[in-house]
mmCIF file of C-alpha atoms in Angstrom:
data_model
loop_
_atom_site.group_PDB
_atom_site.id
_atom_site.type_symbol
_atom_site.label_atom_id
_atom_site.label_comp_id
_atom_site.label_asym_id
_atom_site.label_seq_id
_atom_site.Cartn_x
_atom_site.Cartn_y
_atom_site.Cartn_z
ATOM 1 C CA UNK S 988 0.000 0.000 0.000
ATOM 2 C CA UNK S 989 1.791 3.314 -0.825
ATOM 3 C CA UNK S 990 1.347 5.595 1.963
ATOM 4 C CA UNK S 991 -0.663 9.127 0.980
ATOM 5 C CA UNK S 992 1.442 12.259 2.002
ATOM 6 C CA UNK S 993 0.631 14.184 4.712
ATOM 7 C CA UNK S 994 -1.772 16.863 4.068
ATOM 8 C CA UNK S 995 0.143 19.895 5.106
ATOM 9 C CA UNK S 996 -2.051 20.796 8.174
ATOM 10 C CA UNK S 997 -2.226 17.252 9.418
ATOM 11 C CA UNK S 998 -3.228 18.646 13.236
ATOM 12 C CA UNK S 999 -1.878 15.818 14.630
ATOM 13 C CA UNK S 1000 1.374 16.101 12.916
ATOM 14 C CA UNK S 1001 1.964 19.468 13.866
ATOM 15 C CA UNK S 1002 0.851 19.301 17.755
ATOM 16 C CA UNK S 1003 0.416 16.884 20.622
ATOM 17 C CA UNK S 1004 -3.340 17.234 20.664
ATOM 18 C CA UNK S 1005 -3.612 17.024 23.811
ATOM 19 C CA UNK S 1006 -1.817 16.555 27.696
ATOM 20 C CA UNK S 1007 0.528 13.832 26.617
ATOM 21 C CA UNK S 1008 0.588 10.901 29.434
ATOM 22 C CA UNK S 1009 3.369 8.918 28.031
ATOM 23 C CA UNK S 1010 5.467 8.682 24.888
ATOM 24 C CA UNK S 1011 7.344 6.602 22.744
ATOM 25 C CA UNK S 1012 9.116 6.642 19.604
ATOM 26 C CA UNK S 1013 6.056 5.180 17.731
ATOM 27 C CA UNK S 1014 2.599 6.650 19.658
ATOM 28 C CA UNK S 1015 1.981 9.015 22.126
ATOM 29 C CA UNK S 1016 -0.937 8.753 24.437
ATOM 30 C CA UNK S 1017 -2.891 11.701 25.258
ATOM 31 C CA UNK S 1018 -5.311 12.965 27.944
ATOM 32 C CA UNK S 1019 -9.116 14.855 26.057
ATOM 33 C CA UNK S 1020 -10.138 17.845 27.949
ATOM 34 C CA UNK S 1021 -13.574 17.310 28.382
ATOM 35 C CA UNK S 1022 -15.570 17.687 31.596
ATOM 36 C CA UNK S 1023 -18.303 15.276 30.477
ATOM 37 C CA UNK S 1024 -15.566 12.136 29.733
ATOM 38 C CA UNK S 1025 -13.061 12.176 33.052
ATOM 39 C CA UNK S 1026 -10.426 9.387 31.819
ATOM 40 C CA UNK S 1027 -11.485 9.838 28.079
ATOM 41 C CA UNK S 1028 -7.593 9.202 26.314
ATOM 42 C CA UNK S 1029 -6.453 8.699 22.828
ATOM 43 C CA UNK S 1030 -3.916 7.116 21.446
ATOM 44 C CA UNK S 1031 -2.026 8.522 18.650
ATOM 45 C CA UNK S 1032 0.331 7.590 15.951
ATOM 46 C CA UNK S 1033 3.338 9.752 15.717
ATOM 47 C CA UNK S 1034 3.875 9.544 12.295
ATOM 48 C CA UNK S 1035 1.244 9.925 9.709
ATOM 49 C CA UNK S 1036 -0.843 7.311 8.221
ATOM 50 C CA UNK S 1037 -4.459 7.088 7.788
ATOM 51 C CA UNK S 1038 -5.834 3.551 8.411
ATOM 52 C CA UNK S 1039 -4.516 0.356 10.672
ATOM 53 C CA UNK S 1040 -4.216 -1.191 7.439
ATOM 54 C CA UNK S 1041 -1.224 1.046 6.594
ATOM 55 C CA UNK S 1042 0.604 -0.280 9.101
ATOM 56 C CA UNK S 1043 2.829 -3.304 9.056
ATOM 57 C CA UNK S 1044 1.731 -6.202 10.611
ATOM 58 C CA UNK S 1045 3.882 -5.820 14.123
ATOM 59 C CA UNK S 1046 2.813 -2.412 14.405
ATOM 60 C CA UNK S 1047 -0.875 -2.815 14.309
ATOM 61 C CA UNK S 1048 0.395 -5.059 17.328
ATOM 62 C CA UNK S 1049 2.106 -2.842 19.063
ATOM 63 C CA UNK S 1050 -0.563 0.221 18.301
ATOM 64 C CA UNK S 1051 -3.299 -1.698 19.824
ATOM 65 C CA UNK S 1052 -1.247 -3.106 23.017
ATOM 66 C CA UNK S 1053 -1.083 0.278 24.025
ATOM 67 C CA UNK S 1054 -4.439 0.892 23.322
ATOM 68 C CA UNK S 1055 -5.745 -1.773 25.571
ATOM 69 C CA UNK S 1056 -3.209 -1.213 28.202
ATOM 70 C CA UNK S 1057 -5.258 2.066 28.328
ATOM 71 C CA UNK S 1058 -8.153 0.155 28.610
ATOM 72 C CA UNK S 1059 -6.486 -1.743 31.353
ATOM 73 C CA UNK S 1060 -5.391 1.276 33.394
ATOM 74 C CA UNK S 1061 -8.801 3.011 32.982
ATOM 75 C CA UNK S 1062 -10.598 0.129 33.824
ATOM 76 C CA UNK S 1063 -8.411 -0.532 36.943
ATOM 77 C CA UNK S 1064 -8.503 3.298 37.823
ATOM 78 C CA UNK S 1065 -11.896 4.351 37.282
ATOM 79 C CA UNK S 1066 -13.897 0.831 37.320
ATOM 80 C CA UNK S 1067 -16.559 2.620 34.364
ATOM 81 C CA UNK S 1068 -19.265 0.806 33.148
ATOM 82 C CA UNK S 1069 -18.166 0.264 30.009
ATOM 83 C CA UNK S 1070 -15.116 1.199 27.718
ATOM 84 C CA UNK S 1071 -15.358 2.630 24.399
ATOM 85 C CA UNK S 1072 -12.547 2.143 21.714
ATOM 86 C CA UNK S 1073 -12.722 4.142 18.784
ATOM 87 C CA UNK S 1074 -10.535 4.600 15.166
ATOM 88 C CA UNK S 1075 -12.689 7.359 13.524
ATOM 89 C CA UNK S 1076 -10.463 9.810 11.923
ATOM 90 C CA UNK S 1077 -12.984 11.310 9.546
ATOM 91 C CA UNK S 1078 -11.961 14.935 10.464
ATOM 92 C CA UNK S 1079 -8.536 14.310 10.901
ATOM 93 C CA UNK S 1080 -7.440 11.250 9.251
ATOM 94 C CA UNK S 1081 -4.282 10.671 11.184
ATOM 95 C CA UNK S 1082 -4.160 7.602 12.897
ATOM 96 C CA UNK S 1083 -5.846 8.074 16.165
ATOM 97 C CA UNK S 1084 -7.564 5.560 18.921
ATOM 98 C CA UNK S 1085 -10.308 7.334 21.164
ATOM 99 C CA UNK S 1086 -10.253 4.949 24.616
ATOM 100 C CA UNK S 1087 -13.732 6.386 26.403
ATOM 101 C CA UNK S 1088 -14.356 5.274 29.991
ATOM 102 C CA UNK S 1089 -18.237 5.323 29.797
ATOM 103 C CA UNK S 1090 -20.879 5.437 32.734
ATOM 104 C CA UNK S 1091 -24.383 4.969 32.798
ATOM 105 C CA UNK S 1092 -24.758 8.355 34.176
ATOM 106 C CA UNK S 1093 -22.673 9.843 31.844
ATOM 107 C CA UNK S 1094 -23.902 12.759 29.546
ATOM 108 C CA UNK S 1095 -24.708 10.348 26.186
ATOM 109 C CA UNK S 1096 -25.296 7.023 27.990
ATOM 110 C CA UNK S 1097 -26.227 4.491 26.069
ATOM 111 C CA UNK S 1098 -25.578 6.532 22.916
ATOM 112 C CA UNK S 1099 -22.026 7.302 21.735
ATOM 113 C CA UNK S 1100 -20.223 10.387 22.993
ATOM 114 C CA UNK S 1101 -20.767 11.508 19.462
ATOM 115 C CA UNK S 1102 -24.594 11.017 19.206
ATOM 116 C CA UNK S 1103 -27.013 13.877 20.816
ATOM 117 C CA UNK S 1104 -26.949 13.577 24.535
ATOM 118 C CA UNK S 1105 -29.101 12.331 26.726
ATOM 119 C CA UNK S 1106 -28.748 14.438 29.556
ATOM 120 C CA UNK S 1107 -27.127 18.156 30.065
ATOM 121 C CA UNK S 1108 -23.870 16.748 31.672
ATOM 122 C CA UNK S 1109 -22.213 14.041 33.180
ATOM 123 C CA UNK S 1110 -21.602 13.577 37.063
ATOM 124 C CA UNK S 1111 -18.203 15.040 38.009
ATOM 125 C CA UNK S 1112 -15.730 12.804 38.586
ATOM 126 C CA UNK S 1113 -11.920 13.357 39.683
ATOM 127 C CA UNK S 1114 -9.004 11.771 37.720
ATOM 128 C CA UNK S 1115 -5.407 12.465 38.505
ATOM 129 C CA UNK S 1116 -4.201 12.796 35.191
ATOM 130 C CA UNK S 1117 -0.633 12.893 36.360
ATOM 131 C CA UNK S 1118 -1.358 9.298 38.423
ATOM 132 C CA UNK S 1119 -2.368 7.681 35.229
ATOM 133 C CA UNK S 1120 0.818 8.966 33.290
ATOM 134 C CA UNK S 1121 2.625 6.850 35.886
ATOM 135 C CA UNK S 1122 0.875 3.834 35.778
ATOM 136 C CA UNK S 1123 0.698 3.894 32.329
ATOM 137 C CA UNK S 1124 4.396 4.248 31.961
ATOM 138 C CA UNK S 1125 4.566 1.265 34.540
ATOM 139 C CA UNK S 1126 2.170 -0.743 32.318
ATOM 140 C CA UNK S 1127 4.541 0.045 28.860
ATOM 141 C CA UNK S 1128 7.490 0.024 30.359
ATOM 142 C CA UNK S 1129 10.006 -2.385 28.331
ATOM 143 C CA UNK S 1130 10.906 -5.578 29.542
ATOM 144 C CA UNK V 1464 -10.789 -10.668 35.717
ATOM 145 C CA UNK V 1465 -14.050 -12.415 36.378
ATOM 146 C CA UNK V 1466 -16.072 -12.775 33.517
ATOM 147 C CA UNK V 1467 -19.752 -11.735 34.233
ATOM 148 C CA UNK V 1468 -21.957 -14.155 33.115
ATOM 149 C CA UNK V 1469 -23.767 -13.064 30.373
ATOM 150 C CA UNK V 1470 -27.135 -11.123 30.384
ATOM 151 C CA UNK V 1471 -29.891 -13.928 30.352
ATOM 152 C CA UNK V 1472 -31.345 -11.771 27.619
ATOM 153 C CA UNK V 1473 -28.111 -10.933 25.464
ATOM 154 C CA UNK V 1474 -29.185 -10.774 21.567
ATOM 155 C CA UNK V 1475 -25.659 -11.093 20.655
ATOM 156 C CA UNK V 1476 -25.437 -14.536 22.247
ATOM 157 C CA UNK V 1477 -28.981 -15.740 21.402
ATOM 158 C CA UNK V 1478 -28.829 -14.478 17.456
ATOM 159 C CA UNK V 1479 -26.381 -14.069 14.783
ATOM 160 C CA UNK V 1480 -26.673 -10.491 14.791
ATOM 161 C CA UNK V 1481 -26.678 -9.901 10.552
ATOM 162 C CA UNK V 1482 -26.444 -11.720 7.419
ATOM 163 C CA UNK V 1483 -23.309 -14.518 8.193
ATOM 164 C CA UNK V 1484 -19.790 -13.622 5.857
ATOM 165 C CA UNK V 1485 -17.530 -15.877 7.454
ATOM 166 C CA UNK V 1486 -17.359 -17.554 10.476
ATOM 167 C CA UNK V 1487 -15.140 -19.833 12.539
ATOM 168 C CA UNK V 1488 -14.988 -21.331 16.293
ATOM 169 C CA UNK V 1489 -14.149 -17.904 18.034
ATOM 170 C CA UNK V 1490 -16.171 -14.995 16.003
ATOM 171 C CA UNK V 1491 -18.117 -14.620 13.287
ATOM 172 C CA UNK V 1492 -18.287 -11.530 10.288
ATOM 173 C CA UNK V 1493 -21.838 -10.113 9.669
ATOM 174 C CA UNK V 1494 -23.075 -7.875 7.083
ATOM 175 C CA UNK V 1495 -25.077 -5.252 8.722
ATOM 176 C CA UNK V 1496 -28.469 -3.831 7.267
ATOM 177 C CA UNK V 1497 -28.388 -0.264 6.795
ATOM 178 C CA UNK V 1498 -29.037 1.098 2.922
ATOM 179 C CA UNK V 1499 -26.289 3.843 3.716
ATOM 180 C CA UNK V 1500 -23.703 2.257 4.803
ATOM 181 C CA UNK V 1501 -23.485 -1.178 2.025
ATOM 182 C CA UNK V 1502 -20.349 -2.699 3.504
ATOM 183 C CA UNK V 1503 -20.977 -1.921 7.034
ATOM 184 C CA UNK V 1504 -19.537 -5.140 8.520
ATOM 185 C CA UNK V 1505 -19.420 -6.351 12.544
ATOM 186 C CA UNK V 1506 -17.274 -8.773 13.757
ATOM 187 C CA UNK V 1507 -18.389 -10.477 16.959
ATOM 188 C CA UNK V 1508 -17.269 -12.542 19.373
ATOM 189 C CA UNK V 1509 -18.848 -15.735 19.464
ATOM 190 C CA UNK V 1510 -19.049 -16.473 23.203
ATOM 191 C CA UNK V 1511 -19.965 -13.649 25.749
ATOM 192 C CA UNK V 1512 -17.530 -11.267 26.666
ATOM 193 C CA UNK V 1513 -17.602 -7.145 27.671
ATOM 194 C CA UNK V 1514 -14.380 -5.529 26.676
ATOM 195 C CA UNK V 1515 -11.421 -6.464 24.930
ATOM 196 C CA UNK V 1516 -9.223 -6.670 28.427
ATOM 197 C CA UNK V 1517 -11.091 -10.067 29.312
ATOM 198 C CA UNK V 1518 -9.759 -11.553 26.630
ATOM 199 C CA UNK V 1519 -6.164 -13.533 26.761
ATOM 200 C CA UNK V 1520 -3.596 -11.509 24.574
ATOM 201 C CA UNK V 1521 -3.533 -13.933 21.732
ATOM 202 C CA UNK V 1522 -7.568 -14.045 22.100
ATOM 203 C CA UNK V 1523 -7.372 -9.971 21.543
ATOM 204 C CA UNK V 1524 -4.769 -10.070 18.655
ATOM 205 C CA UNK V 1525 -6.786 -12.777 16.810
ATOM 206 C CA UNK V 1526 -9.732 -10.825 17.132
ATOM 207 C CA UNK V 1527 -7.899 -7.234 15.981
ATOM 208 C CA UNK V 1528 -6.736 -10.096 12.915
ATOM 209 C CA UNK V 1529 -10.177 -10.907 11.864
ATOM 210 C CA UNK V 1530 -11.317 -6.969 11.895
ATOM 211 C CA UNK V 1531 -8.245 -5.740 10.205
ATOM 212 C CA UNK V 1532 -8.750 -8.531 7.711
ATOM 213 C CA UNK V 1533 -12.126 -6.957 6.896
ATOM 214 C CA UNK V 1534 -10.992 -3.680 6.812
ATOM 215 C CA UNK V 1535 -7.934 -4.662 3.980
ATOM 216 C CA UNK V 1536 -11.065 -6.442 2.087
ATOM 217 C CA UNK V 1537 -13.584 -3.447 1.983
ATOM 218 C CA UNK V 1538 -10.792 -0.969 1.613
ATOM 219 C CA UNK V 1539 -10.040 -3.932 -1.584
ATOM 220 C CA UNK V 1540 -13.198 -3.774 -2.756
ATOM 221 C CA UNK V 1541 -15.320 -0.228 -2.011
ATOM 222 C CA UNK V 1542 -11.572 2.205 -2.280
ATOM 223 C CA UNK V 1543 -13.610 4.026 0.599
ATOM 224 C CA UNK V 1544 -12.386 7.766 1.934
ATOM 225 C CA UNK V 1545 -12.058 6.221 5.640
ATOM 226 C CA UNK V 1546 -12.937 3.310 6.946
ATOM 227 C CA UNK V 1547 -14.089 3.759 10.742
ATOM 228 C CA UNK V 1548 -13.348 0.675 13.780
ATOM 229 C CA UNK V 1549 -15.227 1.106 17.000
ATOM 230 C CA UNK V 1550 -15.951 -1.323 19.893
ATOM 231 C CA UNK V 1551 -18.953 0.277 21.781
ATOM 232 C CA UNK V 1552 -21.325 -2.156 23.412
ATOM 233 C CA UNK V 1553 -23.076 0.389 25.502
ATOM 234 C CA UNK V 1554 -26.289 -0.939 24.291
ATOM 235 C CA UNK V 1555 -25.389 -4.415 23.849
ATOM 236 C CA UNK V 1556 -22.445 -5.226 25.976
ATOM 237 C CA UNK V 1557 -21.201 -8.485 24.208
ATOM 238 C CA UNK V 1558 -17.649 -7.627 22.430
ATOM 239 C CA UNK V 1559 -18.439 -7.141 18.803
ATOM 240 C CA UNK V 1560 -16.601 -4.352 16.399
ATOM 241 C CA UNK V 1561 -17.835 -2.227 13.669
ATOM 242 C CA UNK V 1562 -16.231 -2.451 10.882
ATOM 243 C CA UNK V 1563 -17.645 0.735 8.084
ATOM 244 C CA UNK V 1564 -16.243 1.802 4.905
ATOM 245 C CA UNK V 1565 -17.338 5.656 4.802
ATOM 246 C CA UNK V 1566 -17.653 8.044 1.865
ATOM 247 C CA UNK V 1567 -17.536 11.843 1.689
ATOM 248 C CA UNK V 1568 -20.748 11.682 0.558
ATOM 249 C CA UNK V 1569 -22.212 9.293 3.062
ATOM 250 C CA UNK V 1570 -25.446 10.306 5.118
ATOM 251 C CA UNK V 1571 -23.203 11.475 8.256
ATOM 252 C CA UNK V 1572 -19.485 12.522 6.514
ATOM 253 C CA UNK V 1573 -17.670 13.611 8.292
ATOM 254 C CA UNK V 1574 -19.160 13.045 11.494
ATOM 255 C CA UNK V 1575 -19.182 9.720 12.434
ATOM 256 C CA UNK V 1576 -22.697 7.544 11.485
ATOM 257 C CA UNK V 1577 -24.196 7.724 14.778
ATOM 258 C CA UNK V 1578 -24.216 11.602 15.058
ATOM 259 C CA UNK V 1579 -27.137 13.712 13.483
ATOM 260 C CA UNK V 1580 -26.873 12.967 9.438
ATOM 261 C CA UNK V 1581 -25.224 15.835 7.387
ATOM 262 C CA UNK V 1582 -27.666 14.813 4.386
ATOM 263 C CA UNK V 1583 -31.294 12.455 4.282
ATOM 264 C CA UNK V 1584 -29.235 9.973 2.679
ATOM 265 C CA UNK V 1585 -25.873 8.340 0.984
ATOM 266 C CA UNK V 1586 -25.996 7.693 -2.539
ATOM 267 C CA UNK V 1587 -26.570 4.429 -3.838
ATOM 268 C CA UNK V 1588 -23.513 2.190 -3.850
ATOM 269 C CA UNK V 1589 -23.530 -1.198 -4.862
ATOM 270 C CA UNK V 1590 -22.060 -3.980 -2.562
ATOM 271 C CA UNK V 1591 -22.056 -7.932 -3.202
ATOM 272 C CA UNK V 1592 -22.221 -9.444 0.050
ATOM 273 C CA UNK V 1593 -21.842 -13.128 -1.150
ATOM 274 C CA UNK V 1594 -18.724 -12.175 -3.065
ATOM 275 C CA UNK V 1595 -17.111 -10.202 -0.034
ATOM 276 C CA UNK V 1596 -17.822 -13.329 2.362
ATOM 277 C CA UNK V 1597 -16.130 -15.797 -0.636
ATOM 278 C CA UNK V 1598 -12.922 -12.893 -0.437
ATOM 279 C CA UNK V 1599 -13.055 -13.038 3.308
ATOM 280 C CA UNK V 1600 -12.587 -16.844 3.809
ATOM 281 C CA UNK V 1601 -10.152 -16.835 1.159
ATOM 282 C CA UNK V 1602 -8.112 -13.791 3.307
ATOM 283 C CA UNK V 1603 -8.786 -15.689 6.420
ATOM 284 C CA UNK V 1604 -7.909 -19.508 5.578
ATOM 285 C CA UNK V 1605 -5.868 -21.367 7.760
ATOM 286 C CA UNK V 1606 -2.281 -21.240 6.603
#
């Protein structure tokens, strides 16, 4: 598969897009501000490609261990009701994971966090952001 | 992790959940039904499980195989603008993955398809289900 060029304002070639947790060489995983989805992380390719299926083989691997050791952690941290794993990239079609720690209470529960809502906001809920940097690092480190 | 046992009322367990592509031992491929999306594909796991973390590792990477494997195939045969992966299961919470070759001129571009529609519909596209399912055992034979 021959790898489409970057469009030149890739956003997710030019910044972090968002509080990075943890880093590697390959994928970065970031914290989403949003007051409604506590937790809610993505995980996101450094360089650019568009689809899973421009990756080789060991690094669709390696993508989604991180992806569900983010899973893992959230789970572990935040004990939601469900998780929601997500490669949409129709806006910005740089490789991207959304990992969604969903509660029944939450602002679109049942729906997706990209349908209309059901309710005017979620619950608050406190995550140390910083805490699940850590762990994460814990969880990836090599060896 | 304990496994919850699985809702006595799960329709994921009790039905095939679409029109069968392929199957085999540990999921199965289903066309879904929805006149905008023609190649909108789930893959689901056969027994009951939640998220992707209660699965063993090689249980999660041969379930990433069989939706990446679909994902090659429609990208093969449809040449869509994105392709979008999710694992949701707020509503039915037995692991299963969309798999759903997207258009810029789909119903919902570039949102994703379970947001309010951008347009009343997608144009008509043309999809041979039978002939996808004989490409998908082919891609997905042992050996």
């Amino acid at each position: 598969m021959t790898a489409a060029p970057p469009p030149r304002d890739c956003e997710l070639c030019r910044e972090d897009g968002g509080v990075v947790l943890w880093r590697d060489a390959f994928c970065r995983v970031v914290a989403v501000d949003d007051p409604d989805y506590p937790g809610y992380c993505r995980v996101i390719l450094n360089r650019h490609a568009q689809e899973m299926t421009d990756l080789a083989p060991d690094e669709r691997h390696r993508l989604m261990r991180v992806v569900l050791e983010v899973e893992a952690l959230l789970r572990e941290a935040l004990a939601p009701d469900k998780v929601n794993l997500a490669s949409l990239g129709n806006m910005v079609p740089h490789l991207h994971w959304h990992v969604i720690p969903r509660f029944r209470d939450d602002r679109h529960f049942p729906a997706p966090v990209w349908a209309v809502p059901s309710r005017d906001r979620s619950p608050a809920r406190r995550v140390d952001a910083a805490a699940l940097g850590q762990r994460l690092a814990d969880r990836l480190a090599p060896g």
